[in-house]
Coordinates of C-alpha atoms and ligand atoms in Angstrom, one line a residue:
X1 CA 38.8 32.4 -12.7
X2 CA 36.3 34.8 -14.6
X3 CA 32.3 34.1 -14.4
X4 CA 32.2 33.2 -17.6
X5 CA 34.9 30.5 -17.2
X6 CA 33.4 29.0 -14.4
X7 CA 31.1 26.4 -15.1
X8 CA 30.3 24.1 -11.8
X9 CA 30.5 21.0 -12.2
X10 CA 28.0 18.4 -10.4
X11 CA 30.0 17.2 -7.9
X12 CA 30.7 20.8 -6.7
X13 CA 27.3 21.8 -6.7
X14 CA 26.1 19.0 -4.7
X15 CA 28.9 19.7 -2.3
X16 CA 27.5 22.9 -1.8
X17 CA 24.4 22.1 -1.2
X18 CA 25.2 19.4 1.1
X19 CA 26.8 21.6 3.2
X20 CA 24.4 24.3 3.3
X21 CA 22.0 21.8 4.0
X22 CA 23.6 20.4 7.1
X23 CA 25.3 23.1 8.7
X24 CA 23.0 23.5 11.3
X25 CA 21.0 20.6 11.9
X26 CA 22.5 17.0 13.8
X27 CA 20.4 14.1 12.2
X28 CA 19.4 12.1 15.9
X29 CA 16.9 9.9 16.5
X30 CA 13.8 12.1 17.9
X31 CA 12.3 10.6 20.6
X32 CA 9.8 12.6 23.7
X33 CA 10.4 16.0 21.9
X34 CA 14.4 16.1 22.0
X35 CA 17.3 14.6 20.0
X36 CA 18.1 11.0 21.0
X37 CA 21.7 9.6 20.5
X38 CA 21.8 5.6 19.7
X39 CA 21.9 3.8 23.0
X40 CA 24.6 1.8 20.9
X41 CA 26.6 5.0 20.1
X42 CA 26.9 4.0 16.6
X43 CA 25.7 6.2 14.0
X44 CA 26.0 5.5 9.9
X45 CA 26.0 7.1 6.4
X46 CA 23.4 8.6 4.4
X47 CA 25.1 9.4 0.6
X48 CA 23.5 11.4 -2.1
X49 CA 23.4 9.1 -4.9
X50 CA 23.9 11.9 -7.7
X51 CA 28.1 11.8 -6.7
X52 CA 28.2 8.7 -4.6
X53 CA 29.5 11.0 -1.5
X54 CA 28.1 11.0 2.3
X55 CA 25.6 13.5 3.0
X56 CA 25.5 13.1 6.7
X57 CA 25.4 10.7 9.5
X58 CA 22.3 9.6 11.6
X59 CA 22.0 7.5 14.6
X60 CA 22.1 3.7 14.5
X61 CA 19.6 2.8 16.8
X62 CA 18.2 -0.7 18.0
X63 CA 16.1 -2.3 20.1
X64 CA 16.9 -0.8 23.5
X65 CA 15.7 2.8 21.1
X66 CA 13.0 1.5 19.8
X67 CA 11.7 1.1 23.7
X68 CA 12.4 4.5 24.5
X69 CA 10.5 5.8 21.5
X70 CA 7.5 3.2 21.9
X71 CA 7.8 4.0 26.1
X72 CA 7.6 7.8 25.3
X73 CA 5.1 7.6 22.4
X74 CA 2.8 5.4 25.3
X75 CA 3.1 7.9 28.0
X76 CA 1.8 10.9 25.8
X77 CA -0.9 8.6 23.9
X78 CA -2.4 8.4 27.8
X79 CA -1.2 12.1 28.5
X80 CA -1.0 15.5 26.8
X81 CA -2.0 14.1 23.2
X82 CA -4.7 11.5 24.3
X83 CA -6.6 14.6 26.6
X84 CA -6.6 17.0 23.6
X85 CA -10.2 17.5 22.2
X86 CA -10.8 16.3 18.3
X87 CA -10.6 19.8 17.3
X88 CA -7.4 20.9 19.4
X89 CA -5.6 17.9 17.8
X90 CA -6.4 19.0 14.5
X91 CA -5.4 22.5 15.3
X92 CA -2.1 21.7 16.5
X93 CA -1.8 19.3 13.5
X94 CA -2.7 22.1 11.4
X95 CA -0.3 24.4 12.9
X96 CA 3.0 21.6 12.5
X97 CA 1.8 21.2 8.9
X98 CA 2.2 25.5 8.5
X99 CA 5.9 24.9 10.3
X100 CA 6.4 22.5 7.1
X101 CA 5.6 24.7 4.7
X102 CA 7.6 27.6 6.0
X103 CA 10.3 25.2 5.8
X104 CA 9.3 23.7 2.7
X105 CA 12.5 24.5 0.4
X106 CA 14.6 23.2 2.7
X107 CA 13.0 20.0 3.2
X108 CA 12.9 19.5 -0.2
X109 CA 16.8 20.4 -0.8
X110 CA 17.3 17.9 1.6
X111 CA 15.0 14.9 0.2
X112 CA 16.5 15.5 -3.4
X113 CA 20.3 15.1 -1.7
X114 CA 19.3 12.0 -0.1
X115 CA 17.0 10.5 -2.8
X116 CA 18.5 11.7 -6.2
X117 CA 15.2 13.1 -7.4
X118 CA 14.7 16.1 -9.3
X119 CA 14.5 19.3 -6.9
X120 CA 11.6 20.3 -9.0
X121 CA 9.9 16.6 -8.4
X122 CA 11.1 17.0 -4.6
X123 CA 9.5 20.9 -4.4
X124 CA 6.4 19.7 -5.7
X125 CA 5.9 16.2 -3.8
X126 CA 6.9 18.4 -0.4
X127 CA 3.9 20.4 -1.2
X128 CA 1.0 17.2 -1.6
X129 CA 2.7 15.7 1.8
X130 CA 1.5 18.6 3.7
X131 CA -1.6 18.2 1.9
X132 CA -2.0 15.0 3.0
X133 CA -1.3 15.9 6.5
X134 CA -3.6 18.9 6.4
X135 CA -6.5 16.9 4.7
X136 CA -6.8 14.7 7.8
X137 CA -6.8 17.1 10.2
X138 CA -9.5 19.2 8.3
X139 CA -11.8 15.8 7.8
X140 CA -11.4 14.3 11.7
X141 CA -13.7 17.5 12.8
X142 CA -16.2 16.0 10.7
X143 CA -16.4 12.9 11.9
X144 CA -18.9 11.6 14.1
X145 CA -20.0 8.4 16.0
X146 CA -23.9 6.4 14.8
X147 CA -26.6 5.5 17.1
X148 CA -28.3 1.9 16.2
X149 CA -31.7 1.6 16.4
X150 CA -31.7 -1.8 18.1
X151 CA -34.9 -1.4 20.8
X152 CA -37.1 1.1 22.7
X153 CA -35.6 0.2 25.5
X154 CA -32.2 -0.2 24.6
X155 CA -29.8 2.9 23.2
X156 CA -26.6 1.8 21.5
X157 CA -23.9 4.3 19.8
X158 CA -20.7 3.5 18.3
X159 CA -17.5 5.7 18.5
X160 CA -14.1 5.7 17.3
X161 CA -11.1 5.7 19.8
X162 CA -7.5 5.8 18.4
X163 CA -5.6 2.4 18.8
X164 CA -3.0 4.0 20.9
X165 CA 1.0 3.6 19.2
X166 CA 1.4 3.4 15.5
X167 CA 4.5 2.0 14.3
X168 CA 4.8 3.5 10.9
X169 CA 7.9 2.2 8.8
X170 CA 8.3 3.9 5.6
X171 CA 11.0 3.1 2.3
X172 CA 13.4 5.7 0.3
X173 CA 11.3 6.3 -3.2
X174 CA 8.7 8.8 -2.0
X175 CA 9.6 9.8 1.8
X176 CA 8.0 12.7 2.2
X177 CA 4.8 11.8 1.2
X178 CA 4.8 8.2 2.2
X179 CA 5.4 9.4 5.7
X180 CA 2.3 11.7 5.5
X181 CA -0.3 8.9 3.7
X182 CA 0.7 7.2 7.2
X183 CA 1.3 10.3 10.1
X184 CA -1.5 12.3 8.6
X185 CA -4.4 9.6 9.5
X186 CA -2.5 8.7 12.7
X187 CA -2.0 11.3 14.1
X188 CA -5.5 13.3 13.3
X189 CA -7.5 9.7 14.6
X190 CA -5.3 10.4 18.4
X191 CA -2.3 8.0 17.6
X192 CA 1.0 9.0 18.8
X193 CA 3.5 7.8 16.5
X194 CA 6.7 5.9 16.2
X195 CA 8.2 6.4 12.6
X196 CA 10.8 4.2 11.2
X197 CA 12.3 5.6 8.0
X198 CA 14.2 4.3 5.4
X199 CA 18.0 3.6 6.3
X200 CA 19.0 5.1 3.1
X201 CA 16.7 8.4 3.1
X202 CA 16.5 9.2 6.7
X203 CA 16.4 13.2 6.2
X204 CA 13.4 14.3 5.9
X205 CA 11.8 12.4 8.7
X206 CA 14.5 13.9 10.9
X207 CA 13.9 17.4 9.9
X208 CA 9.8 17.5 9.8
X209 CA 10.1 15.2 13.7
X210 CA 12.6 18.3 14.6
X211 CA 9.9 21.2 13.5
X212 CA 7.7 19.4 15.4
X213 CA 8.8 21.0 18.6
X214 CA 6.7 23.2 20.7
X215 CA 4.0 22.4 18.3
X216 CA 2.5 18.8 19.0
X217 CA 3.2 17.9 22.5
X218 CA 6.8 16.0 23.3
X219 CA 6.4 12.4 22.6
X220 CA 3.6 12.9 20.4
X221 CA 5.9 12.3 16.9
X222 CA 8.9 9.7 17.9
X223 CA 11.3 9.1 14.6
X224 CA 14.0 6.2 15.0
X225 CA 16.5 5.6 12.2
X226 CA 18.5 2.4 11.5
X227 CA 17.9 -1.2 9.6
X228 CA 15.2 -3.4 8.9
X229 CA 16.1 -5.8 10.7
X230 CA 17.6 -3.4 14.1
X231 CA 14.8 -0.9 14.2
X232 CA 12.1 -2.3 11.9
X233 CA 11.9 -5.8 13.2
X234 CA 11.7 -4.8 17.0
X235 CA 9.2 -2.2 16.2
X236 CA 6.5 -4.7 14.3
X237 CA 7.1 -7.2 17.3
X238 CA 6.5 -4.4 20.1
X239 CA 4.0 -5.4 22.8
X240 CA 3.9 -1.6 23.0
X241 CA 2.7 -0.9 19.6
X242 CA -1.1 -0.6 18.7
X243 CA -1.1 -0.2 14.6
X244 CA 1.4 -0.6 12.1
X245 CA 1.7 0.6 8.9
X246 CA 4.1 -0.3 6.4
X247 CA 5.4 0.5 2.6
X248 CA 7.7 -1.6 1.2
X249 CA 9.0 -4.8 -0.9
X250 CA 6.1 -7.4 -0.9
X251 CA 8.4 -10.0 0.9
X252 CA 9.0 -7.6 3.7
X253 CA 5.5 -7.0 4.0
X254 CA 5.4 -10.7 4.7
X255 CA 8.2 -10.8 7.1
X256 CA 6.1 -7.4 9.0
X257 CA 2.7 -9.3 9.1
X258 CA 3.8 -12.3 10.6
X259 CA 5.9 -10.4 13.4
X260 CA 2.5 -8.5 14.0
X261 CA 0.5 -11.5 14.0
X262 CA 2.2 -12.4 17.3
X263 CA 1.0 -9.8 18.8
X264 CA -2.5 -9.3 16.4
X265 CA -1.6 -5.9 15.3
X266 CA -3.7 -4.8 13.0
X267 CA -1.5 -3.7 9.7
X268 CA -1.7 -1.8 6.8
X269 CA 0.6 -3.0 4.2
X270 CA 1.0 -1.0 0.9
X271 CA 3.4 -3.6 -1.2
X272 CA 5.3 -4.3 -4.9
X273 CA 3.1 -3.4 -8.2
X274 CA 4.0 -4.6 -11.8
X275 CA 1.3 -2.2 -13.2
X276 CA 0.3 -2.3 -16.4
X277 CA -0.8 0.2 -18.9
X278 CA -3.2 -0.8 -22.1
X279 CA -3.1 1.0 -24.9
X280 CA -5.8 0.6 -27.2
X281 CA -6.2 0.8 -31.0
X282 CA -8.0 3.9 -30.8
X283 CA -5.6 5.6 -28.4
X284 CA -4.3 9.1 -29.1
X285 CA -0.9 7.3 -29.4
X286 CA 1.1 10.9 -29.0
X287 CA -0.4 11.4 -25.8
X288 CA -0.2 7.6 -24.5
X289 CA 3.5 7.0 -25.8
X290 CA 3.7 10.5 -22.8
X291 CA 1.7 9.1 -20.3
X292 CA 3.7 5.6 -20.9
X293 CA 7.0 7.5 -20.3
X294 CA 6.1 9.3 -17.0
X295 CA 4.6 6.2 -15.7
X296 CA 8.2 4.7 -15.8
X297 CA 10.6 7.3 -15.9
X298 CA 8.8 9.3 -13.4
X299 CA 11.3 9.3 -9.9
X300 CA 13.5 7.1 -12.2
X301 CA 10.6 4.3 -12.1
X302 CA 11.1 4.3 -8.5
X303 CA 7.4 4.1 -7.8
X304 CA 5.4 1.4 -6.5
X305 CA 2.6 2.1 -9.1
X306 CA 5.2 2.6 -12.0
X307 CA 3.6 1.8 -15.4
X308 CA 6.3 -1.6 -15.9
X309 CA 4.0 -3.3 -18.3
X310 CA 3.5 -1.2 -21.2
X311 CA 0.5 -3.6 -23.0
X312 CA 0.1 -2.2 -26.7
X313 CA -2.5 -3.5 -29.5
X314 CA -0.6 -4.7 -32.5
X315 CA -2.0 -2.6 -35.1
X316 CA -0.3 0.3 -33.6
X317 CA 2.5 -0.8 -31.7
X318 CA 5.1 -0.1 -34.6
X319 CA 3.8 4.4 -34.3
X320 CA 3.2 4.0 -30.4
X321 CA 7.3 2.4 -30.1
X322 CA 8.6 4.9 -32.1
X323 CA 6.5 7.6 -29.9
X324 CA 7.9 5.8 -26.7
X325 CA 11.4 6.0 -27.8
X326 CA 10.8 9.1 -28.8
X327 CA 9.7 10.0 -25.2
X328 CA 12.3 8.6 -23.5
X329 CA 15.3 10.1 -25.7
X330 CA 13.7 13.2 -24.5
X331 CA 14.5 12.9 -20.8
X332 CA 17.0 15.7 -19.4
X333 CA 19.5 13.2 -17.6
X334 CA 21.7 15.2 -14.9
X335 CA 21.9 17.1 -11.7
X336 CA 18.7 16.6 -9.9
X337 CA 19.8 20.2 -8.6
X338 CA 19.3 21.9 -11.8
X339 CA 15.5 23.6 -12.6
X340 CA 15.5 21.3 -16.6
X341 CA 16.3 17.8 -15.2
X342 CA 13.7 15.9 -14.8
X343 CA 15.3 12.4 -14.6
X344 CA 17.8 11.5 -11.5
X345 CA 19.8 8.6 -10.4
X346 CA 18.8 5.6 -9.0
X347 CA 18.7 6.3 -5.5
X348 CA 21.8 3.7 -4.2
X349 CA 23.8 1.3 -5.7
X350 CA 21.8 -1.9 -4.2
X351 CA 18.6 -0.6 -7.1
X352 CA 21.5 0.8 -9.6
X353 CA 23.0 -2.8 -9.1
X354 CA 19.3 -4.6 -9.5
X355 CA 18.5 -3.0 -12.7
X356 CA 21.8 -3.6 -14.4
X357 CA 20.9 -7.1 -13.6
X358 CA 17.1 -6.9 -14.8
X359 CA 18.7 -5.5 -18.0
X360 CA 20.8 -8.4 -18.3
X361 CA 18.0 -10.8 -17.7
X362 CA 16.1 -9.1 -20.6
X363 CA 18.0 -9.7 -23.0
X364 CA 18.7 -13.5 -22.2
X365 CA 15.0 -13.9 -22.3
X366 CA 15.1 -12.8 -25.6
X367 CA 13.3 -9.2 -25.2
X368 CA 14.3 -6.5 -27.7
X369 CA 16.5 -4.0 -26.2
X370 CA 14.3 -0.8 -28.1
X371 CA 16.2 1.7 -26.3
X372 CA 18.5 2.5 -23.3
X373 CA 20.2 -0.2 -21.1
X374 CA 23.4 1.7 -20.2
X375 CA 24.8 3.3 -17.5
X376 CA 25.8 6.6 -17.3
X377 CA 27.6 9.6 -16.0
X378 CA 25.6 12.7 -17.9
X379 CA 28.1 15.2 -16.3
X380 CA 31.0 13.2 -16.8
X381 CA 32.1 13.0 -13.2
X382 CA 29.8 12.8 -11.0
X383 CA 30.2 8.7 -10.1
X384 CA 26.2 8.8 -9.1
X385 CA 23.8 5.6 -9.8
X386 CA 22.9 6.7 -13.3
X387 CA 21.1 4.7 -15.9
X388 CA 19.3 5.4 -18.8
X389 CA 15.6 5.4 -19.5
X390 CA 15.3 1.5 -20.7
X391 CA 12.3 0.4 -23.1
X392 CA 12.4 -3.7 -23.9
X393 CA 9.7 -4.4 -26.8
X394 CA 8.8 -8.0 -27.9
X395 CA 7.8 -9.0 -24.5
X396 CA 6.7 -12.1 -23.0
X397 CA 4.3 -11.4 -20.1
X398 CA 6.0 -14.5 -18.6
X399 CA 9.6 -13.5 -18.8
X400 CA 10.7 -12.3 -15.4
X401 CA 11.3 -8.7 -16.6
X402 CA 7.4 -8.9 -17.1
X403 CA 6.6 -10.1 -13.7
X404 CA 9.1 -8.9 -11.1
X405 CA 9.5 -5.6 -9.8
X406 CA 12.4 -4.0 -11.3
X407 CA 11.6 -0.4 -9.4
X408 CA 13.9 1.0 -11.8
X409 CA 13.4 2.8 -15.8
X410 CA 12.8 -0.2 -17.4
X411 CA 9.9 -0.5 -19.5
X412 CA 8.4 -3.3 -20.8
X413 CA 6.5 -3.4 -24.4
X414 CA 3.8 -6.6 -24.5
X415 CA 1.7 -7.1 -27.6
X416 CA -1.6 -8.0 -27.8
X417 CA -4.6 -9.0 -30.4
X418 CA -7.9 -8.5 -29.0
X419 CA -9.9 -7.3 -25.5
X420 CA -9.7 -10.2 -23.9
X421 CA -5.9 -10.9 -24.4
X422 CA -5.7 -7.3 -22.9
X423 CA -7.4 -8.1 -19.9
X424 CA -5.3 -11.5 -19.7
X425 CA -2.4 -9.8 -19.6
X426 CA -3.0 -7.2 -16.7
X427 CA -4.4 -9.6 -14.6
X428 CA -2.1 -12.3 -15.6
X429 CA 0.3 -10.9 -12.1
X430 CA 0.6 -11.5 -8.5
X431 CA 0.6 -7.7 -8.0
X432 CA -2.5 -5.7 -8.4
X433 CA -1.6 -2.4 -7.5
X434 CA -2.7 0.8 -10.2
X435 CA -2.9 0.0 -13.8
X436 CA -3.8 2.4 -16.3
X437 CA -6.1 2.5 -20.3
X438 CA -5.3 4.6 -23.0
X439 CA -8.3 5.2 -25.3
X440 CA -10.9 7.7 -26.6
X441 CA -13.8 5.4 -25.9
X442 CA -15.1 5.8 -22.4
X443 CA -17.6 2.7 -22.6
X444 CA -14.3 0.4 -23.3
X445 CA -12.6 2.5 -20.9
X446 CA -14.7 2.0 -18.0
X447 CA -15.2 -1.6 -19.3
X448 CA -11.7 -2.0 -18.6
X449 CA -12.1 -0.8 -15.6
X450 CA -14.5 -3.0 -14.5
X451 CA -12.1 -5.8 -15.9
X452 CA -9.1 -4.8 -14.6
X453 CA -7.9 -5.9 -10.6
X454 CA -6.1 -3.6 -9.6
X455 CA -6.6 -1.0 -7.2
X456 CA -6.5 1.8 -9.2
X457 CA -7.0 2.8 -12.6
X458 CA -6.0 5.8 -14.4
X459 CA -7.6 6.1 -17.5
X460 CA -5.9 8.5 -20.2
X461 CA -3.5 9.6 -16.9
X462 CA -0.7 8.5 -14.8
X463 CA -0.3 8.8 -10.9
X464 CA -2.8 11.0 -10.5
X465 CA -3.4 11.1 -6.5
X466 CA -5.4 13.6 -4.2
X467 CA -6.5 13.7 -0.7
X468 CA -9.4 11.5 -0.4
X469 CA -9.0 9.1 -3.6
X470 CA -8.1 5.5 -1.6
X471 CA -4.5 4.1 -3.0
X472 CA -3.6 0.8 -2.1
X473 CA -3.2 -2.7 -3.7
X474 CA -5.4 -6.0 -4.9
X475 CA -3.5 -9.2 -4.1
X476 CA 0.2 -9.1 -3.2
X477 CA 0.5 -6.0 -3.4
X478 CA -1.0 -5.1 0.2
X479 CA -3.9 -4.2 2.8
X480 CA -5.9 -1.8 3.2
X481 CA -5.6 1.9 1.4
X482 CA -4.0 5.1 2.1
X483 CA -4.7 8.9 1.2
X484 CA -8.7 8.4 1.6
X485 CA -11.3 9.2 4.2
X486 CA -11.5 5.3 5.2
X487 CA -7.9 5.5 5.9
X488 CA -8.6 7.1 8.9
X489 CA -10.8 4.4 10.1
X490 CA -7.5 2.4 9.7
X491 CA -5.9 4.2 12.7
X492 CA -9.3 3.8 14.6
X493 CA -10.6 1.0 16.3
X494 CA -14.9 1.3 16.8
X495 CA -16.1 0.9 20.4
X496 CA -20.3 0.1 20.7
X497 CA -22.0 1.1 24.1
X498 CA -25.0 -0.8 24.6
X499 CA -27.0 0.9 27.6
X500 CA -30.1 -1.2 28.9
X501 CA -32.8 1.6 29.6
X502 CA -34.6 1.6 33.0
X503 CA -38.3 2.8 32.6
X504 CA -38.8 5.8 33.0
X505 CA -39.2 6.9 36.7
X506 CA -38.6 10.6 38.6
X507 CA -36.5 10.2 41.1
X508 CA -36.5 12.8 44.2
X509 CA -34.2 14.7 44.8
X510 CA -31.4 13.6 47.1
X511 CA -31.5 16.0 50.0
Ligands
NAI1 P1 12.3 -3.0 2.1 O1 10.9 -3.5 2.0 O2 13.3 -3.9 2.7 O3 12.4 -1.6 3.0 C1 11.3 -0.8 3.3 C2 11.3 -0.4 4.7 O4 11.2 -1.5 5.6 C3 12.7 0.2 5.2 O5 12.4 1.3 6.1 C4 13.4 -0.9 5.8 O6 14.3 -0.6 6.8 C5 12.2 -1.6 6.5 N1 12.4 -3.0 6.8 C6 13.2 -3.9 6.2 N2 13.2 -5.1 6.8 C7 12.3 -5.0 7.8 C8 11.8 -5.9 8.8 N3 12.2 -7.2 8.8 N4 10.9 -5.5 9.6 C9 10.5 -4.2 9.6 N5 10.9 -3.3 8.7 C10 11.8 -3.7 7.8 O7 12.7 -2.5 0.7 P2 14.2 -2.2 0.2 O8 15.2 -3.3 0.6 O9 14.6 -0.8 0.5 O10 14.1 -2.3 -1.4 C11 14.1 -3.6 -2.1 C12 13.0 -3.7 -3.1 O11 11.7 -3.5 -2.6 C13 13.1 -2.6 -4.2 O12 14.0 -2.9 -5.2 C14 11.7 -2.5 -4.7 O13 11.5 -3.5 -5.7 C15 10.9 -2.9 -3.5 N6 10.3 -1.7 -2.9 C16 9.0 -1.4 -3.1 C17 8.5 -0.2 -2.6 C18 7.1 0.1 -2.9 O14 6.7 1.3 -2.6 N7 6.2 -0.8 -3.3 C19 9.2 0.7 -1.8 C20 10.6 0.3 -1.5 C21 11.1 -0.9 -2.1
MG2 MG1 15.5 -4.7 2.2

């Protein structure tokens, strides 16, 4: 076969790359600094959900792991990693994060194959994890302790001390820089770390926990792979672990705090969002029917702050549908390998098998199907979790598809009248994650604002995130905030020293 004739198909790209990407590396547990082999022997399946094919295998571990990891994480907490000064910690931090970024391409090849996502979208949300991770260790130098003013006779100072073990268990939409919203602040506040990560995007994890060698002290970074219910449920109920941190469904957040609560662990819990995104009459409609369209279709609306509820003023709904349609007929559907796609598979068949359903429920509730819907195969044989970009319009913000987290490309148009119905809607949700205002007035925007409960709003933007702007949710959708300076505090517990002064007297020297 000439050049010219040859035109690769998917499913022999991917192949490629698969092997490439694994030829050298075994995917183990990591625990003390060394590759740890399931006490149970057992090891299962990642696939890449663009062809439906096995990547690798990983360990399967369980609870007799998860002691080795917590055991291991322990002994350096009150050894090599608890002695180093603030600034040695952030040094060696910073020096791990440069090992990333040398390796940079590859991790991102390798989160791509496991999640489905764009290479571009994995290249680029490689590069903010590491700036996540750097951010902390360049703000724990700055920290410092207060002194109260309480009496002259009395001196009292707060500092911060590290809880000891975080248990960090992370899902499949965003690994890379899930992981580092939670190892970033652990690690640079003197945690040592056991991370649990998603049994269906385990890669990444593996690889930054291997590059971690001879850079952060053996047992400082511990990674165990397996199930909820094997690895994750034995980790939240660990008398050995200090802090835990979890992203997930809302009802496993549930499940995690109530296993910790037997053991009062603090928790940070970062949960479900049904966020949605008002666009007002005045709205430059071209640029909001864009901002609507990454807000879902971004990672294949994979995102826990995914713009689900698209809330739209009816005396421009008609142009703004059009321009969303518009917008999502414009996604390139295909290899997540190739530089132009910008729209993947779902990343399994459990989420490709939820919104097949979700799309079904729509229409029985009597939504307008406005575009989408379908599966698909763009390359015609590639067998991967493909769906297309999905807009319902004439949405009820009761109807399920209005209220339940899809995590899938499904939009959902809701009408509205006046301000107040606006604000009725959003709120009108047991999630209160991001949500988001389209308009060129910035005294209704920050109005809304005001109005809105949510945890963050992105006004004339979507998913806009940077080191030090706090992320997190209102009501069910979780505890506490991520990627800001007070996340930090998260991984610290305060200890005050109250000292009783003497007067002052000179005493002689002891001879
Ligand atoms: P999940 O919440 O079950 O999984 C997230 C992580 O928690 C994984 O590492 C999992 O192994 C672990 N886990 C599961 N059960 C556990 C337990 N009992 N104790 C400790 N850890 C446990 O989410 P799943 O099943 O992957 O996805 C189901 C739905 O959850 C999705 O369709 C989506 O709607 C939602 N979801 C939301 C996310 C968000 O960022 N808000 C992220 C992932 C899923
Ligand atoms: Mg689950």
């Amino acid at each position: 076969m000439t050049q010219s004739q040859f035109t690769e198909t998917m499913r022999e790209n991917h192949q490629r790359a698969i092997d490439e990407a694994t030829a050298d590396v075994r995917f183990d547990a990591w625990i003390d600094g060394e590759a740890h082999t399931a006490a149970g022997g057992e090891r299962f399946e990642t696939r890449d959900p663009a062809i439906e094919k096995p990547i690798t295998t990983v360990s399967r571990c369980g609870e007799e792991d998860v002691d080795a990891a917590v055991n291991a994480a322990r002994e350096t907490f009150e050894g090599e990693w608890g002695e180093l000064t603030k600034s040695e910690r952030s040094d060696a931090i910073l020096d791990w994060a440069g090992v990333l970024r040398d390796h940079s391409e590859d991790l991102a090849l390798l989160e791509s194959l496991d999640t489905g996502k764009p290479l571009a979208n994995a290249e680029y949300e490689v590069g903010k994890a590491l700036d996540y991770i750097e951010y902390y260790a360049h703000i724990v130098r700055g920290e410092q302790g207060n002194q109260v003013p309480v009496a002259d006779d009395v001196h009292a100072y707060a500092t911060q001390e590290p809880y000891g073990v975080a248990g960090l268990i992370v899902p499949w939409n965003y690994p890379m820089i899930l992981t580092s919203w939670k190892l970033g602040p652990a690690l640079a506040a003197g945690n040592t770390v056991v991370l649990k990560p998603a049994e269906n995007t385990p890669l990444t994890a593996t690889r930054i926990a291997q590059l971690s060698e001879g850079v952060l002290p053996d047992g400082t970074l511990n990674v165990v792979h397996g199930f909820g219910d094997e690895v994750g449920a034995p980790l939240t109920r660990h008398e050995g672990v200090d802090k835990l941190s979890f992203t997930g469904e809302d009802r496993t957040g549930e499940v995690v705090m109530k296993a910790a609560a037997e053991q009062i662990t603090p928790v940070t819990l970062e949960l479900g969002g049904k966020s949605p995104f008002i666009v007002f009459p005045d709205a430059n409609l071209e640029q909001a029917a864009e901002i609507a369209a990454d807000g879902i279709f971004y990672n294949t609306g994979q995102s826990c702050d995914a713009f689900s509820r698209t809330v739209v003023h009816e005396s421009v709904h008609d142009e703004f549908l059009d321009l969303f349609v518009e917008e999502a007929a414009a996604r390139e559907i295909g290899d997540p390998l190739r530089d132009s796609t910008d729209f993947g598979p779902l990343a399994s068949e459990q989420q490709f098998e939820k919104v097949r359903e979700y799309v079904e429920v729509g229409k029985e509730e009597g939504a307008t199907l406005a575009y989408g819907g379908e599966p698909i195969d763009p390359a015609g044989d590639s067998e991967g979790w493909f769906v297309e970009p999905t807009i319902f319009d004439d949405v009820d913000n009761d109807m399920r598809i209005a209220q339940e987290e899809i995590f899938g490309p499904v939009a959902s148009v809701i009408g509205f009248e006046d301000y107040e119905e606006a604000i009725e809607i959003a709120n009108s949700i047991d999630f209160g994650l991001a949500s988001g205002v389209a308009t060129r007035d910035l005294s209704l925007a920050h109005q809304a604002a005001d109005d809105i409960d949510a945890g963050t709003v992105w006004v004339n933007q979507y998913g806009r995130l940077v080191p030090g702007t706090a992320f997190g949710g209102f009501k069910r959708s979780g505890i506490g905030r991520e990627c800001a300076k007070e996340t930090l505090e998260k991984y610290q517990q305060t200890k005050t020293v109250n000292v009783a002064l003497d007067d002052p007297e000179l005493r002689p020297r002891d001879e």
